[in-house]
Coordinates of C-alpha atoms in Angstrom, one line a residue:
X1 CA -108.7 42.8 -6.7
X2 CA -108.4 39.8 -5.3
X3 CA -105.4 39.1 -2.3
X4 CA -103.1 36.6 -3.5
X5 CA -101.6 34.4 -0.7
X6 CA -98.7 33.0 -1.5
X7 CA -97.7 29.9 0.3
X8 CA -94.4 28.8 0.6
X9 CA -93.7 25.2 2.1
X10 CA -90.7 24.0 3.5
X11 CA -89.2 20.3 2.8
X12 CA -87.7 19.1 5.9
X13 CA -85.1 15.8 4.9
X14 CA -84.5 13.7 7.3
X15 CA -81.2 13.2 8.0
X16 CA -80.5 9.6 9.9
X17 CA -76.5 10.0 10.4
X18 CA -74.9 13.2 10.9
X19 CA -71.7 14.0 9.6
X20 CA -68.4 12.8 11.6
X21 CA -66.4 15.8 12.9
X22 CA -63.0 16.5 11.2
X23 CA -60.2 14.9 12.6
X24 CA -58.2 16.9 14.7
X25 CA -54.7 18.4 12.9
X26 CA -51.9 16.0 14.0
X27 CA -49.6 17.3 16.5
X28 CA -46.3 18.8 15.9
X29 CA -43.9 16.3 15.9
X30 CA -41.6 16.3 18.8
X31 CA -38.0 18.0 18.0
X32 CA -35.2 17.2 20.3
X33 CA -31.4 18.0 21.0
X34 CA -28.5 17.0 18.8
X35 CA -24.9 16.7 19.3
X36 CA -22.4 16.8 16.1
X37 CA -18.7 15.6 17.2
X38 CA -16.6 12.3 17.8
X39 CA -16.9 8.8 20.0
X40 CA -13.7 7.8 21.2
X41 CA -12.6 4.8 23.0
X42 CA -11.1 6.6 26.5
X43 CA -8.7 3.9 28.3
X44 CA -8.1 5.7 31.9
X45 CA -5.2 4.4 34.1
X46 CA -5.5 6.8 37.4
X47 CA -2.1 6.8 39.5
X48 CA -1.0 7.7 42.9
X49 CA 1.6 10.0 41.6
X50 CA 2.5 11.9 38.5
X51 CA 4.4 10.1 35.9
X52 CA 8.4 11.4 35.4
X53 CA 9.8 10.7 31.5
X54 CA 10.8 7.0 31.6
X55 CA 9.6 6.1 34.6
X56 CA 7.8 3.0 35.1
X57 CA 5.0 2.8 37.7
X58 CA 2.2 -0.2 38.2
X59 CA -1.3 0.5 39.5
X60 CA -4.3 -1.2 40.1
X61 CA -7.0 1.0 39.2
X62 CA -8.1 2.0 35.7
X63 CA -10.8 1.1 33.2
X64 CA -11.9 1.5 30.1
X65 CA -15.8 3.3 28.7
X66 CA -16.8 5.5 26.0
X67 CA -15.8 8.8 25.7
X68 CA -15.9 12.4 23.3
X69 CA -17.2 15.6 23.6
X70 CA -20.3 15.2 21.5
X71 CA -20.8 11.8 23.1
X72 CA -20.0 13.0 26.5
X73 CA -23.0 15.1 26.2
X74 CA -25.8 12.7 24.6
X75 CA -24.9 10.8 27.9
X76 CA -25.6 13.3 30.5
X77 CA -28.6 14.2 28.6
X78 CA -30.1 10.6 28.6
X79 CA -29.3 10.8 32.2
X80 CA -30.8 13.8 33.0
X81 CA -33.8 12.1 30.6
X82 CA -33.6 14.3 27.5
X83 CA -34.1 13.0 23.9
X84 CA -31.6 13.1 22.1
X85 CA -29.6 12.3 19.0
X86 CA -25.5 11.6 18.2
X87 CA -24.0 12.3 14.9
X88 CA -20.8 11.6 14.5
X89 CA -18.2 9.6 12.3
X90 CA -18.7 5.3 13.9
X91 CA -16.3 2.6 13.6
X92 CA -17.6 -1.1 11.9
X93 CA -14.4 -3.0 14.4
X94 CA -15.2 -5.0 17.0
X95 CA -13.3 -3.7 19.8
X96 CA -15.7 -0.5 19.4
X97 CA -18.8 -2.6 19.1
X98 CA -19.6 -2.3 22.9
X99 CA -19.7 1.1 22.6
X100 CA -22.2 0.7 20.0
X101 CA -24.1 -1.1 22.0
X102 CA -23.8 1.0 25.2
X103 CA -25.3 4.1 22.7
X104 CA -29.1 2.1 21.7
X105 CA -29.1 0.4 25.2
X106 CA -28.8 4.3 27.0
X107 CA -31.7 5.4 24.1
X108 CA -29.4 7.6 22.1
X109 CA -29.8 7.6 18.5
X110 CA -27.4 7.4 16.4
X111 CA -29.2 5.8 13.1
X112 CA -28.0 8.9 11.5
X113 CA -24.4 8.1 11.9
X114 CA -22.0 7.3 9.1
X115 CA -20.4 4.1 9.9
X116 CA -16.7 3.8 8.7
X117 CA -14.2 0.1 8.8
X118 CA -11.2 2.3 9.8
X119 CA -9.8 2.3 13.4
X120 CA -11.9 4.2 15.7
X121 CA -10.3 7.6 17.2
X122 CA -9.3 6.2 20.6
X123 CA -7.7 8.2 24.0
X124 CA -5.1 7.2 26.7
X125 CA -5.8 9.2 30.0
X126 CA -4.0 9.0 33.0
X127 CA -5.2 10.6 35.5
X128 CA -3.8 11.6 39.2
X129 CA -5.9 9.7 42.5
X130 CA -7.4 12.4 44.5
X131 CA -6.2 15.2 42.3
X132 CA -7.8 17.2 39.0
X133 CA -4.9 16.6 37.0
X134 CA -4.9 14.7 34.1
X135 CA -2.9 13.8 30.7
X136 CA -4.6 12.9 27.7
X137 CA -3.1 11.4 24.3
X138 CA -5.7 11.4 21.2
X139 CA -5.3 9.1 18.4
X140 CA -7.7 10.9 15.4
X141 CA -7.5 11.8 11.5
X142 CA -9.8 13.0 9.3
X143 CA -11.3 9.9 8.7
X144 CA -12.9 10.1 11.9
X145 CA -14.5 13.4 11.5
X146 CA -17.9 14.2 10.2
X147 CA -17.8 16.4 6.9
X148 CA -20.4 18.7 5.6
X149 CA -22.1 17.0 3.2
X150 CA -22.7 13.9 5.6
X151 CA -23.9 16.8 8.0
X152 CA -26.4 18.1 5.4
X153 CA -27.1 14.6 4.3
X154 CA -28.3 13.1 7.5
X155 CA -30.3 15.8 9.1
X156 CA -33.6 17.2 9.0
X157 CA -33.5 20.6 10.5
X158 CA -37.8 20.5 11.7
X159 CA -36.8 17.8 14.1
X160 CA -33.9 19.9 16.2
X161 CA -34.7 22.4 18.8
X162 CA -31.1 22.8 19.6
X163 CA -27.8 21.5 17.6
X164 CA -24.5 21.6 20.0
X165 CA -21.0 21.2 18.0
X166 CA -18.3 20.1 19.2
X167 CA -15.4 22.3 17.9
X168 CA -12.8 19.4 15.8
X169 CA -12.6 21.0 12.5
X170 CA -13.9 24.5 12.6
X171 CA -13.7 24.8 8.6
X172 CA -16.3 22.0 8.1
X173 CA -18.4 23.4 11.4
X174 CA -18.4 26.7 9.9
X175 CA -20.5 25.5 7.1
X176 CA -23.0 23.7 9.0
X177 CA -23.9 26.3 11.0
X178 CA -24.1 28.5 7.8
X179 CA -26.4 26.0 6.6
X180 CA -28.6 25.8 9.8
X181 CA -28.6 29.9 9.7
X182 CA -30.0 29.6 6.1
X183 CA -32.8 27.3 7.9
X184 CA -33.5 29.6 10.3
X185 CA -33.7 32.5 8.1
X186 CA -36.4 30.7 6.2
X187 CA -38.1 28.7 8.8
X188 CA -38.2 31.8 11.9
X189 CA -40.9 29.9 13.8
X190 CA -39.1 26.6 13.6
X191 CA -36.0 28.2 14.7
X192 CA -32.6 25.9 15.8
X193 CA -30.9 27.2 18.7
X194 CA -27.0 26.6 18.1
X195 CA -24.1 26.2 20.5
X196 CA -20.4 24.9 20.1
X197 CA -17.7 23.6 22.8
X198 CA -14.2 25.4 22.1
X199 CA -10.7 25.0 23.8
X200 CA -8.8 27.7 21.9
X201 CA -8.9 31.5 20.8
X202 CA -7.6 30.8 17.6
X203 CA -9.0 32.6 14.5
X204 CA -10.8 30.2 12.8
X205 CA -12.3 29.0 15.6
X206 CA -13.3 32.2 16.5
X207 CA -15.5 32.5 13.7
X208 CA -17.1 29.8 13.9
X209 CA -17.9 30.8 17.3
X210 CA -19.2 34.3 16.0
X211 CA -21.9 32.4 14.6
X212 CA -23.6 30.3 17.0
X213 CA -26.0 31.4 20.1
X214 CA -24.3 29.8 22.7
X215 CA -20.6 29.5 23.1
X216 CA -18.9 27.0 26.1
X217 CA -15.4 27.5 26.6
X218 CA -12.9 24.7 28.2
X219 CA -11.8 25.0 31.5
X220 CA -8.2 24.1 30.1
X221 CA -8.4 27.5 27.8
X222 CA -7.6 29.7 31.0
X223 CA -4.5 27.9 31.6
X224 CA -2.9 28.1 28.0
X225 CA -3.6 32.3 27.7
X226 CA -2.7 32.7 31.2
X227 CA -6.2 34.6 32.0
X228 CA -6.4 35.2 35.7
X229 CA -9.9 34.4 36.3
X230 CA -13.0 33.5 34.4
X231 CA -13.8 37.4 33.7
X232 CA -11.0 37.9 31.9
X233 CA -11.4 34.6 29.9
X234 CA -15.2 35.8 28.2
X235 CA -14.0 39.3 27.7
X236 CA -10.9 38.2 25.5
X237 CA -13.0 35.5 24.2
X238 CA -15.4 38.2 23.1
X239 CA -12.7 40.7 21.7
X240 CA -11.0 37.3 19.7
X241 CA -14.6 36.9 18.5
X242 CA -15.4 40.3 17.3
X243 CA -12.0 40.7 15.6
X244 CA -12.6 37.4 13.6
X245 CA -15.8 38.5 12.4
X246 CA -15.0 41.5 11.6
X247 CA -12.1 40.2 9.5
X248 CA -14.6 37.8 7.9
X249 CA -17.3 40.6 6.6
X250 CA -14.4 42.6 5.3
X251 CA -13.8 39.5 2.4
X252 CA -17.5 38.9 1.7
X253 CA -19.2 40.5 -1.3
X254 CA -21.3 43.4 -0.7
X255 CA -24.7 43.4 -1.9
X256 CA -25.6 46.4 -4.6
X257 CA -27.6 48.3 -4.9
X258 CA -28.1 49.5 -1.0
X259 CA -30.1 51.7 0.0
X260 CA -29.9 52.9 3.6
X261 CA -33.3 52.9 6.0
X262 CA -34.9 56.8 6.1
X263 CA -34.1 58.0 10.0
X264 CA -36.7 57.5 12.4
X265 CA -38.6 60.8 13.1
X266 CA -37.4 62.7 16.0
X267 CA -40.1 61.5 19.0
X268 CA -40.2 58.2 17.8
X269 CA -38.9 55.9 20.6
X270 CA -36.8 53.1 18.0
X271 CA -34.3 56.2 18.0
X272 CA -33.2 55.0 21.7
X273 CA -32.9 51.3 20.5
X274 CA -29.3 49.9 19.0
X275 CA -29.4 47.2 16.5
X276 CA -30.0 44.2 17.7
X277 CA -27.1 42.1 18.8
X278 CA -25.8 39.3 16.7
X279 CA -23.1 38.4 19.2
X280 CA -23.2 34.6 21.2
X281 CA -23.4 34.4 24.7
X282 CA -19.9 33.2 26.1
X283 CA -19.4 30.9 29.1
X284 CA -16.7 29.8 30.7
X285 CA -17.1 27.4 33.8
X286 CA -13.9 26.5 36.8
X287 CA -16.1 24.1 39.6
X288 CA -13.3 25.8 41.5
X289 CA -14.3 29.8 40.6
X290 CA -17.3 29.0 39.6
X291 CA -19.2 30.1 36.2
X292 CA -18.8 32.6 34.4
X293 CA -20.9 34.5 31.7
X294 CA -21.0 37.2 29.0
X295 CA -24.6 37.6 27.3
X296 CA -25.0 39.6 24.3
X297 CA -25.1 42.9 25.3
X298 CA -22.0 43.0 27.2
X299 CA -23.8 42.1 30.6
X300 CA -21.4 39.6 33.0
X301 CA -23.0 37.1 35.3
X302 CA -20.9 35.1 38.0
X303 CA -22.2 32.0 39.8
X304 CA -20.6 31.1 42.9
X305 CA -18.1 28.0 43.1
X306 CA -19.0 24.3 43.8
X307 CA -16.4 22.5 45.1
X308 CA -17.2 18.5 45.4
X309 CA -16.5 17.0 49.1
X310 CA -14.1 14.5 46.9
X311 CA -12.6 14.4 43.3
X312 CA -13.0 10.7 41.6
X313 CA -13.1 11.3 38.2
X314 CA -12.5 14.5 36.4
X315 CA -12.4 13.7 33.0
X316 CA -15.6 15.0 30.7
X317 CA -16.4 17.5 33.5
X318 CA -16.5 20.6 30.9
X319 CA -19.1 18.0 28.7
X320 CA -21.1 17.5 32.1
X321 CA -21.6 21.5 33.0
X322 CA -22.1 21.8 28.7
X323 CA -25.0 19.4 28.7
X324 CA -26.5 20.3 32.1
X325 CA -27.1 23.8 31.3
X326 CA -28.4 22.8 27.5
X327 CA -31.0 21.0 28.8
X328 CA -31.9 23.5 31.6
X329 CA -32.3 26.2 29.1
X330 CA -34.1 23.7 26.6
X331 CA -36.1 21.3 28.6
X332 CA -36.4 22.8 32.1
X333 CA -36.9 26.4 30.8
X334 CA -34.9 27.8 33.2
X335 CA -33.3 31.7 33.1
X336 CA -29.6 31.7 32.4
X337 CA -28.2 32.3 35.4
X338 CA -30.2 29.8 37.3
X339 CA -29.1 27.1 34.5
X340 CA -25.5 28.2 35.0
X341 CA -26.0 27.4 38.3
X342 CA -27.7 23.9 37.6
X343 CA -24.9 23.3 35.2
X344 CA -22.2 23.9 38.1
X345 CA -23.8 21.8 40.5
X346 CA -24.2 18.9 38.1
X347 CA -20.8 19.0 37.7
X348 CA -19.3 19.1 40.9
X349 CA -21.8 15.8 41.7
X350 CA -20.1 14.2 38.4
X351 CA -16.4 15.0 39.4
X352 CA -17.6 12.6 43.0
X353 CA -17.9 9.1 41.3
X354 CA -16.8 7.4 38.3
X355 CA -18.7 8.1 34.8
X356 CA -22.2 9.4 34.4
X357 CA -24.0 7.1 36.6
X358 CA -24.2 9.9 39.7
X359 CA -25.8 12.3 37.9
X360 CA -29.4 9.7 37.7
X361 CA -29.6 11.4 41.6
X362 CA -29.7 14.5 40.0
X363 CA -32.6 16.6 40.8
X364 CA -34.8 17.7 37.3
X365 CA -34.6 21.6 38.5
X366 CA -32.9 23.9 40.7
X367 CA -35.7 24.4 43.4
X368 CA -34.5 20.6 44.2
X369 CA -30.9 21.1 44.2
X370 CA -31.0 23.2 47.2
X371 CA -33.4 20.1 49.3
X372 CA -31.4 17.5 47.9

């Protein structure tokens, strides 16, 4: 028989171009901070002496700039060079155009904002020379305050890493945050950290507290509960917050049909774990005691005070600390305490010159605050 060879041949095409590469996935688009509260027009008269009922005194020092919370805090951020956005209720008047103006010029967007043709909320401070001691008289309704569905309306949870409230109407906040909560539950990996800037212990308030990650209490809370010192002021702000939320799951619906988790076997190591705390981290700052801070599982941290060589201005100095220690936890990465710290310091350099000008001299981490 004969042997069969079998040839196989191999056609070679020439290729003269060979395929491009795929382009390369875009990158993530860049999320930044956002701060939901008011703009007000501050006029600030400082005196050499406090003011008796009908007295009439003449000074020569006093001006006029924006002011708010929520606005308070896109400032220091764009000084501290943070992106980052304002939302918040505007005014179409002329007198408040300036401060329209001063909000592009400084980067801070507000193309969100809903604009409004009523008077803008507006704020007479007079404030003592040389002393921390100031009075304050607030002109706002709710036509100057940002509802819910303008909330929903006008932003796009994917492009926040971080959403601070400012505490106005704690109603309306309280379904935000639900709504952001509902984000997060769906979208874990694009996660919003949430915080909110209080001044009372009332109930409602409370509650709206029990829901965010971060909460900053005024410095001017301490003084209307008579608390001694800043420890006491986070413990009862974390008993006032317990108690509200506890009040608040009593109301709701239960889901049916539960059925409760099997035990964990005996050696198995998730029987030394608790659940996992769904309790905000409460902070309370004094430049003159320092900060102080209650994380989540009940653990207190105390920075030391920082007390300026002089006091010039000392109005938005709760905003200042508030904004300093967002973006040290968001931008900077720092640890909590060390961002406490940054926070304090940032503070006590705002309360030594007028506005937020001062804090452009601030160094970007807390390795420079101690060469500076």
């Amino acid at each position: 028989m004969k042997k069969q060879i079998v040839k196989e041949f191999i056609t070679v095409k020439k290729v003269y171009r060979l395929p491009r590469e795929p382009p390369p996935p875009p990158p993530p688009p860049q999320r930044h901070v956002l701060a939901v509260g008011c703009c007000t027009l501050d006029m600030i008269t400082v005196v050499d002496h406090p003011l008796a009922p009908g007295q009439k005194q003449r000074t020569k020092d006093g001006h006029w700039r924006r002011g708010g919370a929520a606005a308070n805090v896109c400032t220091v951020w764009r000084r501290l060079g943070m992106d980052c956005e304002f939302l918040g209720v505007l005014s179409n008047i002329r007198a408040f155009e300036s401060l329209l103006n001063g909000l592009r010029s400084q980067g801070i967007d507000i193309s969100h904002c809903p604009l409004t043709d009523h008077y803008p909320a507006h704020r007479s401070i007079i404030m003592q020379r040389d002393a921390d001691v100031r009075t304050i008289l607030e002109f706002a309704d709710l036509q100057q305050e940002i509802t819910y569905q303008q909330f929903v309306g006008a932003v796009d949870y994917q492009k926040y890493s971080w959403i601070h409230f400012e505490s106005r109407n704690p109603v309306e906040i309280q379904r935000m945050v639900m709504a952001v909560r509902d984000f997060n539950e769906r979208c874990p990996d694009l996660r919003v950290v949430l915080s909110a800037d209080v001044d009372n212990l009332r109930p409602g308030t409370m509650l709206m507290a029990s829901l965010m990650d971060y909460v900053f209490i005024r410095r001017a809370t301490k003084t209307t509960y008579s608390f001694m010192n800043g420890r006491e002021m986070v413990w009862a702000a974390r008993d006032a917050i317990n108690e509200a939320r506890a009040n608040w799951e009593k109301t709701r619906p239960r889901k049916m049909p539960y059925l409760l988790p099997d035990d964990p076997p005996e050696d198995s190591d998730e029987r030394c774990k608790g659940p996992p705390p769904d309790k905000p981290v409460v902070i309370y700052s004094n430049y003159s005691e320092g900060a102080s801070c209650l994380m989540a599982d009940d653990t207190y941290i105390n920075v030391g005070s920082q007390i300026p060589c002089r006091i010039v201005d000392s109005v938005a100095v709760n905003d200042t600390f508030s904004a300093a220690t967002i973006y040290a936890l968001e931008k900077v990465k720092m640890k909590l305490r060390d961002a406490l710290e940054y926070g304090a310091r940032a503070s006590a350099l705002k309360m030594t010159e007028k506005g937020f000008d001062v804090l452009r001299c601030m160094p970007k981490d807390l390795m420079g605050c101690y060469y500076a």
